[in-house]
């Protein structure tokens, strides 16, 4: 009989918490759990989500202990896994990350360009804080982190907590592989693939089905016509990204793919390869954050309130989408030694032969009880190497700026971002961001 796991979800008030709780309950045959604890540093944000999840767990899995807290010791004592999805500064700050660069004609995005850099400067301290709590109260636990911007957070952990049991992971490649599998009419499970890049900045170079059949020709046919849009699943509750802006991103992948038709790109490359298009099609008054606040946030919190008012989870408005699946899959791989393949954000150390060994790269890994083993990706082409070198320098400069409190390095980071036209514009944006992030960023000098 497998061991039963104790889970803490960090960022209990996140819009993704209900989906993860649902998925943990659904999958408990293969990933047995004894307890779920929610932890957040903002009680009023967490309260409705936690109360609704409490009803849900009580009705569907009474044998699973459930609790919620803002006290780190209560949260992190006796846990096997910490699943982390915090957002330092909440949507109010995400909105500023998006809108400030747009004032200067530069794209505003959660994890890319100046907005992603600003978020990184807030997120590093928050993730280190929960990692330290976990290590203090449960030194053997694993942290599975998907708090963004994952690339910058991962680099900060590499430098500042090199021995910590933290694995950084993103759901975008999972979502895109489901779409590729769907285009080809095969099951996503057992897909074999080669992929190299940074987080939100990578390419598939090979994709085979579980029997080793090459899927690239079929995927390329779809990419040439509609990008990833052909892989969108129109079944209720199946698709994580249904909003119109996401559908455009999937379609735009056709143009992103055309820049290098030998590989299949991550959708996030649109921000680096077509920044002018992104700015032209953005509304500086109404950005993705506004869409999320009017959509997912309202939906999740009103579903929670409804459950609390009714006192039952019978017609539960929560959904477990694929975002939740991969986190449970990863925890399960570590707990049950499944030796499955995952795309993880890990130190390069030669995995991409002709690339900085100290970079945090996104590559396929085999995961089991003793952690992960990288699958060597060999040499990558000049085009991707050039783009990645520029972007990894941005990410490293942000982490150095955070550690040293260096204005100069942060200015260099923003200047170097492919999304920013000049050092002059970078400085204007930086000075605005400093003002907006008072109390969140370290003092810069
Ligand atoms: P959200 O604002 O709804 O939730 C974040 C929660 O974190 C809030 O309740 C907030 O109070 C809490 N929080 C902030 N700082 C904290 C701290 N120091 N300690 C404890 N709790 C803290 O955000 P969301 O839209 O649900 O997204 C949550 C996070 O997940 C974001 O970072 C988002 O970018 C990330 N995310 C990552 C992926 C991925 O692919 N890696 C996918 C989806 C979401
Ligand atoms: C994808 C990315 C995440 C990102 C999310 C944003 O899933 O992999 O890293 O946080 O999209 O989605 P949102 O709906 O909040 O704009
Ligand atoms: Mn991601």
Coordinates of C-alpha atoms and ligand atoms in Angstrom, one line a residue:
X1 CA 0.0 0.0 0.0
X2 CA 1.4 3.4 -1.0
X3 CA 2.1 6.0 1.5
X4 CA -0.6 8.7 2.0
X5 CA 0.7 12.2 1.3
X6 CA 0.2 15.4 3.2
X7 CA -0.2 18.4 0.9
X8 CA 0.0 22.1 1.5
X9 CA -1.3 24.5 -1.2
X10 CA 0.6 27.8 -1.0
X11 CA -1.5 30.7 -2.3
X12 CA -4.7 29.1 -1.0
X13 CA -6.7 32.1 -2.2
X14 CA -5.6 31.5 -5.8
X15 CA -8.1 31.1 -8.6
X16 CA -6.3 27.7 -9.3
X17 CA -6.8 26.3 -5.8
X18 CA -10.2 24.7 -6.3
X19 CA -9.1 23.0 -9.5
X20 CA -6.1 21.5 -7.7
X21 CA -8.2 20.4 -4.8
X22 CA -10.7 18.7 -7.1
X23 CA -7.9 17.0 -9.0
X24 CA -6.2 15.8 -5.8
X25 CA -9.5 14.2 -4.8
X26 CA -10.2 12.7 -8.2
X27 CA -6.8 11.1 -8.5
X28 CA -6.3 9.8 -5.0
X29 CA -6.4 6.2 -6.1
X30 CA -3.0 6.6 -7.8
X31 CA -1.8 9.5 -5.6
X32 CA -3.1 8.7 -2.1
X33 CA -3.5 11.7 0.2
X34 CA -4.2 12.0 3.9
X35 CA -4.5 15.8 4.2
X36 CA -4.9 19.0 2.3
X37 CA -3.9 22.3 4.0
X38 CA -4.4 25.7 2.3
X39 CA -1.9 28.5 3.2
X40 CA -2.1 32.1 2.2
X41 CA -0.7 35.3 3.7
X42 CA -4.0 37.1 3.1
X43 CA -6.8 35.6 5.2
X44 CA -9.7 37.4 3.5
X45 CA -8.6 36.3 0.0
X46 CA -8.3 32.7 1.1
X47 CA -11.4 32.5 3.3
X48 CA -14.1 31.9 0.7
X49 CA -12.1 29.5 -1.4
X50 CA -11.1 27.6 1.8
X51 CA -14.6 27.4 3.2
X52 CA -15.9 26.1 -0.1
X53 CA -13.1 23.5 -0.4
X54 CA -13.8 22.4 3.1
X55 CA -17.4 21.5 2.1
X56 CA -16.2 19.8 -1.0
X57 CA -13.6 17.6 0.8
X58 CA -16.1 16.8 3.6
X59 CA -18.7 15.6 1.1
X60 CA -16.5 13.8 -1.4
X61 CA -13.6 12.5 0.6
X62 CA -14.3 12.6 4.4
X63 CA -11.3 10.5 5.1
X64 CA -9.0 13.4 3.9
X65 CA -8.2 15.9 6.6
X66 CA -8.7 19.5 5.5
X67 CA -7.5 22.8 7.0
X68 CA -6.6 26.3 6.2
X69 CA -4.4 28.8 7.8
X70 CA -2.2 31.9 7.5
X71 CA 0.2 30.6 10.1
X72 CA 3.4 29.2 8.5
X73 CA 4.2 26.7 11.2
X74 CA 0.7 25.2 11.1
X75 CA 0.8 25.1 7.3
X76 CA 4.2 23.6 6.7
X77 CA 4.6 21.1 9.6
X78 CA 4.4 17.4 8.6
X79 CA 3.9 17.9 4.8
X80 CA 5.2 15.8 1.9
X81 CA 4.5 18.3 -0.9
X82 CA 4.1 22.0 -1.1
X83 CA 2.2 23.0 -4.2
X84 CA 3.0 26.7 -4.8
X85 CA 1.1 29.2 -6.8
X86 CA 1.4 32.6 -5.1
X87 CA 1.0 35.9 -6.8
X88 CA 2.8 38.6 -4.9
X89 CA 1.0 41.9 -5.4
X90 CA -2.2 40.2 -6.6
X91 CA -4.1 41.3 -9.8
X92 CA -3.8 44.9 -8.8
X93 CA 0.0 44.7 -9.4
X94 CA -0.4 42.5 -12.5
X95 CA -2.5 45.2 -14.0
X96 CA 0.2 47.7 -13.5
X97 CA 2.8 45.4 -15.0
X98 CA 0.7 45.3 -18.1
X99 CA -0.4 48.9 -18.3
X100 CA 2.8 50.8 -17.5
X101 CA 4.9 49.4 -20.4
X102 CA 2.0 50.0 -22.8
X103 CA 2.1 53.7 -21.9
X104 CA 5.5 53.7 -23.6
X105 CA 4.4 51.6 -26.6
X106 CA 5.9 48.4 -25.1
X107 CA 3.9 45.3 -24.6
X108 CA 2.5 44.6 -21.2
X109 CA 2.5 40.9 -20.1
X110 CA 2.4 38.9 -16.9
X111 CA 5.7 37.1 -17.5
X112 CA 7.3 38.6 -20.6
X113 CA 9.1 41.9 -21.1
X114 CA 9.2 44.7 -18.5
X115 CA 5.9 43.4 -16.9
X116 CA 7.5 40.0 -16.3
X117 CA 10.6 41.6 -14.9
X118 CA 8.6 43.7 -12.5
X119 CA 6.7 40.6 -11.4
X120 CA 10.0 38.8 -10.9
X121 CA 11.3 41.5 -8.6
X122 CA 8.2 41.0 -6.4
X123 CA 8.0 37.2 -6.7
X124 CA 11.5 36.2 -5.7
X125 CA 11.1 37.2 -2.0
X126 CA 7.7 35.6 -1.8
X127 CA 8.8 32.2 -3.1
X128 CA 12.0 32.2 -1.0
X129 CA 9.9 32.9 2.0
X130 CA 7.6 29.9 1.5
X131 CA 10.5 27.7 0.5
X132 CA 12.3 28.6 3.8
X133 CA 9.1 27.8 5.8
X134 CA 8.9 24.4 4.1
X135 CA 12.5 23.6 4.8
X136 CA 12.2 24.7 8.4
X137 CA 9.1 22.7 9.3
X138 CA 9.3 19.8 6.8
X139 CA 12.9 19.5 5.6
X140 CA 12.2 16.4 3.5
X141 CA 9.3 17.8 1.5
X142 CA 9.2 18.7 -2.2
X143 CA 8.0 22.1 -3.4
X144 CA 6.4 22.0 -6.8
X145 CA 6.4 25.6 -7.8
X146 CA 4.4 27.2 -10.6
X147 CA 4.4 30.7 -9.1
X148 CA 5.4 33.1 -11.9
X149 CA 7.5 34.3 -13.5
X150 CA 8.9 30.8 -13.2
X151 CA 12.1 31.5 -15.2
X152 CA 13.2 34.3 -12.8
X153 CA 12.0 32.5 -9.7
X154 CA 13.9 29.4 -10.8
X155 CA 17.1 31.3 -11.4
X156 CA 16.8 33.0 -8.0
X157 CA 16.4 29.6 -6.3
X158 CA 19.4 28.2 -8.3
X159 CA 21.6 31.1 -7.0
X160 CA 20.2 31.5 -3.5
X161 CA 18.9 28.1 -2.5
X162 CA 20.9 25.7 -4.6
X163 CA 20.2 22.6 -2.4
X164 CA 16.5 23.1 -2.0
X165 CA 14.0 20.5 -3.1
X166 CA 12.1 22.7 -5.4
X167 CA 11.0 21.9 -8.9
X168 CA 9.7 24.7 -11.2
X169 CA 7.2 23.7 -13.8
X170 CA 4.9 25.4 -16.3
X171 CA 1.6 24.2 -17.7
X172 CA 1.9 25.9 -21.2
X173 CA 3.9 23.0 -22.8
X174 CA 1.4 20.5 -21.3
X175 CA -1.5 22.4 -22.8
X176 CA 0.3 22.7 -26.2
X177 CA 1.1 19.0 -26.2
X178 CA -2.5 18.1 -25.6
X179 CA -3.3 20.3 -28.6
X180 CA -0.7 18.6 -30.8
X181 CA -1.9 15.1 -29.7
X182 CA -5.5 16.2 -30.5
X183 CA -4.5 17.4 -34.0
X184 CA -3.0 14.0 -34.6
X185 CA -5.8 12.0 -33.0
X186 CA -3.5 10.3 -30.5
X187 CA -3.3 10.2 -26.7
X188 CA -1.1 12.8 -25.0
X189 CA 0.0 10.2 -22.5
X190 CA 3.2 8.5 -23.6
X191 CA 4.1 11.3 -26.1
X192 CA 7.8 11.2 -26.7
X193 CA 9.4 14.6 -27.5
X194 CA 12.5 16.7 -27.6
X195 CA 12.2 20.3 -26.4
X196 CA 14.7 23.0 -25.5
X197 CA 14.4 26.5 -24.3
X198 CA 13.7 28.7 -21.2
X199 CA 10.4 29.0 -19.5
X200 CA 7.8 30.6 -21.8
X201 CA 10.6 30.6 -24.4
X202 CA 11.1 27.2 -26.0
X203 CA 10.7 24.9 -29.1
X204 CA 9.8 21.3 -29.8
X205 CA 12.3 19.7 -32.2
X206 CA 10.7 16.2 -32.2
X207 CA 7.3 14.7 -31.3
X208 CA 6.4 11.0 -31.5
X209 CA 3.4 9.1 -30.3
X210 CA 3.8 6.3 -27.8
X211 CA 4.6 3.8 -30.5
X212 CA 7.4 6.0 -31.9
X213 CA 5.5 7.3 -35.0
X214 CA 6.7 10.8 -36.1
X215 CA 3.9 13.4 -35.5
X216 CA 5.8 16.4 -36.8
X217 CA 4.6 16.3 -40.4
X218 CA 0.9 16.3 -39.2
X219 CA 1.5 19.0 -36.5
X220 CA 3.3 21.2 -39.1
X221 CA 0.3 20.9 -41.5
X222 CA -1.9 22.2 -38.8
X223 CA 0.5 24.9 -37.7
X224 CA 0.8 26.2 -41.2
X225 CA -3.0 26.6 -41.4
X226 CA -4.3 27.6 -38.0
X227 CA -1.4 27.5 -35.5
X228 CA -2.5 25.6 -32.4
X229 CA -6.2 26.6 -32.9
X230 CA -7.0 23.2 -34.5
X231 CA -6.1 21.6 -31.2
X232 CA -8.6 23.6 -29.1
X233 CA -11.0 21.2 -27.3
X234 CA -14.6 22.5 -27.4
X235 CA -15.8 20.2 -24.6
X236 CA -17.1 21.8 -21.4
X237 CA -14.5 22.0 -18.7
X238 CA -11.7 20.6 -20.8
X239 CA -10.0 23.7 -22.0
X240 CA -8.0 25.9 -19.6
X241 CA -7.6 28.9 -21.9
X242 CA -11.0 29.7 -23.5
X243 CA -11.0 33.5 -23.5
X244 CA -10.8 35.2 -26.9
X245 CA -7.4 36.6 -26.3
X246 CA -6.0 33.1 -25.7
X247 CA -7.7 31.8 -28.9
X248 CA -5.9 34.7 -30.8
X249 CA -2.6 33.5 -29.2
X250 CA -3.2 30.0 -30.4
X251 CA -3.9 31.3 -33.9
X252 CA -1.0 33.7 -33.9
X253 CA 1.3 30.6 -33.3
X254 CA 1.0 30.1 -37.1
X255 CA 3.1 33.2 -37.7
X256 CA 5.5 32.4 -34.9
X257 CA 6.0 28.9 -36.3
X258 CA 6.7 30.3 -39.8
X259 CA 9.9 32.0 -38.5
X260 CA 11.4 28.5 -38.0
X261 CA 9.2 25.8 -39.6
X262 CA 11.6 23.1 -38.5
X263 CA 10.4 23.3 -34.9
X264 CA 7.1 23.9 -33.0
X265 CA 7.2 27.1 -30.9
X266 CA 5.8 27.8 -27.5
X267 CA 3.0 30.3 -27.8
X268 CA 4.8 32.8 -25.6
X269 CA 7.4 33.4 -28.3
X270 CA 4.8 35.7 -30.0
X271 CA 5.8 38.4 -27.4
X272 CA 9.4 38.3 -28.5
X273 CA 9.0 37.8 -32.3
X274 CA 5.9 40.0 -32.9
X275 CA 6.0 42.6 -30.1
X276 CA 4.8 45.3 -32.5
X277 CA 1.7 43.2 -33.4
X278 CA 1.0 42.6 -29.7
X279 CA 1.2 46.3 -28.9
X280 CA -1.1 47.2 -31.9
X281 CA -3.7 44.7 -30.8
X282 CA -3.6 45.6 -27.1
X283 CA -6.1 47.9 -25.4
X284 CA -4.1 49.9 -22.8
X285 CA -7.3 50.5 -20.8
X286 CA -8.3 46.9 -20.7
X287 CA -5.6 44.3 -20.5
X288 CA -5.5 40.5 -19.7
X289 CA -5.7 41.2 -16.0
X290 CA -9.1 43.0 -16.5
X291 CA -10.3 40.0 -18.5
X292 CA -9.2 37.6 -15.8
X293 CA -10.8 39.7 -13.0
X294 CA -14.1 39.9 -15.0
X295 CA -13.9 36.2 -15.9
X296 CA -12.0 33.6 -14.0
X297 CA -11.7 35.4 -10.7
X298 CA -15.5 36.3 -10.6
X299 CA -16.5 32.8 -11.7
X300 CA -14.3 31.0 -9.1
X301 CA -15.2 33.3 -6.2
X302 CA -18.9 33.4 -6.9
X303 CA -19.0 29.6 -7.2
X304 CA -17.3 29.5 -3.8
X305 CA -19.8 31.9 -2.2
X306 CA -22.7 29.9 -3.7
X307 CA -21.4 26.7 -2.2
X308 CA -20.9 28.3 1.2
X309 CA -24.5 29.8 1.0
X310 CA -26.0 26.4 0.1
X311 CA -23.8 24.5 2.5
X312 CA -23.2 21.8 -0.1
X313 CA -20.9 21.1 -3.1
X314 CA -23.5 19.2 -5.0
X315 CA -23.8 21.5 -8.0
X316 CA -20.2 22.6 -7.5
X317 CA -19.2 25.3 -9.9
X318 CA -15.5 24.5 -9.6
X319 CA -13.6 22.9 -12.5
X320 CA -10.5 20.7 -12.6
X321 CA -8.8 21.4 -15.9
X322 CA -5.6 20.2 -17.4
X323 CA -3.7 22.8 -15.4
X324 CA -4.4 20.8 -12.3
X325 CA -3.6 17.4 -13.9
X326 CA 0.1 17.9 -14.5
X327 CA 0.7 19.0 -11.0
X328 CA -0.8 15.9 -9.6
X329 CA 1.0 13.9 -12.2
X330 CA 4.3 15.4 -11.1
X331 CA 3.7 14.8 -7.4
X332 CA 2.6 11.3 -8.2
X333 CA 5.8 10.7 -10.2
X334 CA 7.9 11.8 -7.2
X335 CA 5.8 9.8 -4.6
X336 CA 5.2 6.7 -6.7
X337 CA 8.4 6.5 -8.8
X338 CA 6.5 6.5 -12.1
X339 CA 9.5 7.6 -14.2
X340 CA 7.3 9.7 -16.4
X341 CA 8.5 12.4 -18.7
X342 CA 7.9 16.0 -17.8
X343 CA 9.2 19.4 -19.1
X344 CA 10.9 21.0 -16.1
X345 CA 12.8 24.2 -15.5
X346 CA 16.2 22.9 -14.4
X347 CA 19.9 23.9 -14.4
X348 CA 21.3 23.3 -17.9
X349 CA 24.6 21.8 -16.9
X350 CA 25.4 20.5 -20.4
X351 CA 21.9 19.2 -21.2
X352 CA 21.9 21.8 -24.1
X353 CA 25.4 21.3 -25.2
X354 CA 26.1 24.7 -26.8
X355 CA 24.4 26.8 -24.1
X356 CA 25.4 28.4 -20.8
X357 CA 25.7 25.5 -18.3
X358 CA 24.4 27.8 -15.5
X359 CA 21.2 28.8 -17.3
X360 CA 17.9 27.5 -16.0
X361 CA 16.5 25.8 -19.0
X362 CA 13.2 24.0 -19.8
X363 CA 13.9 20.5 -21.0
X364 CA 12.4 17.0 -20.8
X365 CA 13.2 15.1 -17.6
X366 CA 12.4 11.7 -16.3
X367 CA 10.9 11.9 -12.8
X368 CA 10.9 9.4 -10.0
X369 CA 11.3 9.1 -6.3
X370 CA 14.8 10.4 -6.3
X371 CA 14.0 13.5 -8.3
X372 CA 14.6 14.2 -12.0
X373 CA 17.1 13.2 -14.6
X374 CA 17.5 15.5 -17.7
X375 CA 17.3 14.1 -21.2
X376 CA 20.2 15.5 -23.1
X377 CA 19.1 17.8 -26.0
X378 CA 22.5 18.1 -27.7
X379 CA 23.4 21.2 -29.8
X380 CA 20.6 23.7 -30.7
X381 CA 20.5 25.9 -33.8
X382 CA 21.9 29.4 -34.1
X383 CA 18.6 31.2 -34.2
X384 CA 17.2 29.7 -31.0
X385 CA 20.6 29.9 -29.3
X386 CA 20.9 33.6 -30.1
X387 CA 17.4 34.4 -28.8
X388 CA 17.9 32.3 -25.6
X389 CA 21.3 33.9 -24.8
X390 CA 19.7 37.4 -24.9
X391 CA 16.7 36.3 -22.8
X392 CA 18.7 34.3 -20.2
X393 CA 20.9 37.4 -19.7
X394 CA 17.8 39.4 -19.0
X395 CA 16.7 36.8 -16.4
X396 CA 20.1 36.6 -14.7
X397 CA 20.4 40.4 -14.6
X398 CA 17.0 40.7 -12.8
X399 CA 18.1 38.2 -10.2
X400 CA 21.4 40.0 -9.7
X401 CA 19.5 43.3 -9.5
X402 CA 17.3 41.9 -6.8
X403 CA 20.2 40.5 -4.7
X404 CA 22.4 43.6 -5.0
X405 CA 19.6 46.2 -5.1
X406 CA 21.1 47.4 -8.3
X407 CA 19.2 50.0 -10.4
X408 CA 21.9 49.7 -13.1
X409 CA 21.4 46.0 -13.6
X410 CA 17.6 46.3 -13.7
X411 CA 17.9 49.0 -16.3
X412 CA 20.2 46.8 -18.3
X413 CA 17.8 43.9 -17.9
X414 CA 14.9 45.9 -19.3
X415 CA 17.1 47.4 -22.1
X416 CA 18.2 43.9 -23.1
X417 CA 14.7 42.5 -23.4
X418 CA 13.8 42.0 -27.0
X419 CA 10.4 43.6 -26.3
X420 CA 12.0 47.0 -25.6
X421 CA 13.3 49.4 -28.3
X422 CA 16.0 51.4 -26.5
X423 CA 17.7 52.1 -23.2
X424 CA 15.8 55.4 -23.1
X425 CA 12.4 53.7 -23.2
X426 CA 13.7 51.1 -20.7
X427 CA 14.6 53.8 -18.2
X428 CA 11.2 55.5 -18.5
X429 CA 9.4 52.3 -17.9
X430 CA 11.8 51.3 -15.0
X431 CA 11.3 54.6 -13.2
X432 CA 7.5 54.2 -13.4
X433 CA 7.7 50.6 -12.3
X434 CA 9.9 51.6 -9.3
X435 CA 7.2 54.0 -8.2
X436 CA 4.4 51.5 -8.6
X437 CA 6.3 48.7 -6.8
X438 CA 7.2 50.6 -3.6
X439 CA 7.0 48.2 -0.7
X440 CA 7.3 45.1 -3.0
X441 CA 10.8 45.5 -4.5
X442 CA 14.1 45.8 -2.7
X443 CA 15.4 49.4 -2.5
X444 CA 17.4 50.1 -5.7
X445 CA 20.5 52.3 -5.6
Ligands
LIG1 P1 -4.3 34.9 -7.5 O1 -3.9 36.3 -7.2 O2 -5.8 34.5 -7.6 O3 -3.8 34.0 -6.3 C1 -2.5 34.1 -5.7 C2 -2.6 34.0 -4.1 O4 -1.3 34.0 -3.6 C3 -3.5 35.1 -3.5 O5 -4.5 34.5 -2.7 C4 -2.4 35.8 -2.6 O6 -2.9 36.3 -1.4 C5 -1.4 34.7 -2.4 N1 -0.1 35.2 -2.0 C6 0.6 36.2 -2.4 N2 1.8 36.3 -1.8 C7 1.9 35.3 -0.9 C8 2.9 34.8 0.0 N3 4.0 35.5 0.1 N4 2.6 33.8 0.7 C9 1.4 33.1 0.6 N5 0.4 33.5 -0.2 C10 0.7 34.6 -1.0 O7 -3.5 34.4 -8.7 P2 -3.8 33.3 -9.9 O8 -4.1 34.0 -11.1 O9 -4.6 32.2 -9.3 O10 -2.3 32.7 -10.1 C11 -1.5 32.2 -9.1 C12 -0.1 32.0 -9.5 O11 0.0 30.9 -10.4 C13 0.5 33.2 -10.3 O12 1.9 33.3 -10.0 C14 0.4 32.7 -11.7 O13 1.3 33.3 -12.6 C15 0.7 31.2 -11.5 N6 0.4 30.3 -12.6 C16 1.5 29.6 -13.1 C17 1.3 28.8 -14.2 C18 2.5 28.1 -14.8 O14 2.4 27.6 -15.8 N7 3.6 28.1 -14.1 C19 0.0 28.5 -14.6 C20 -1.1 29.2 -14.1 C21 -0.8 30.1 -13.0
LIG2 C1 -0.4 29.9 -19.0 C2 1.0 30.0 -18.5 C3 1.1 30.5 -17.1 C4 0.3 31.8 -17.0 C5 -1.1 31.6 -17.5 C6 -1.8 32.9 -17.5 O1 -1.0 28.8 -18.4 O2 1.7 28.8 -18.6 O3 2.4 30.6 -16.7 O4 0.3 32.2 -15.6 O5 -1.1 31.1 -18.8 O6 -3.1 32.8 -17.7 P1 -4.1 33.9 -17.4 O7 -5.4 33.3 -17.7 O8 -4.0 34.3 -15.9 O9 -3.8 35.1 -18.3
LIG3 MN1 3.7 29.1 -17.4

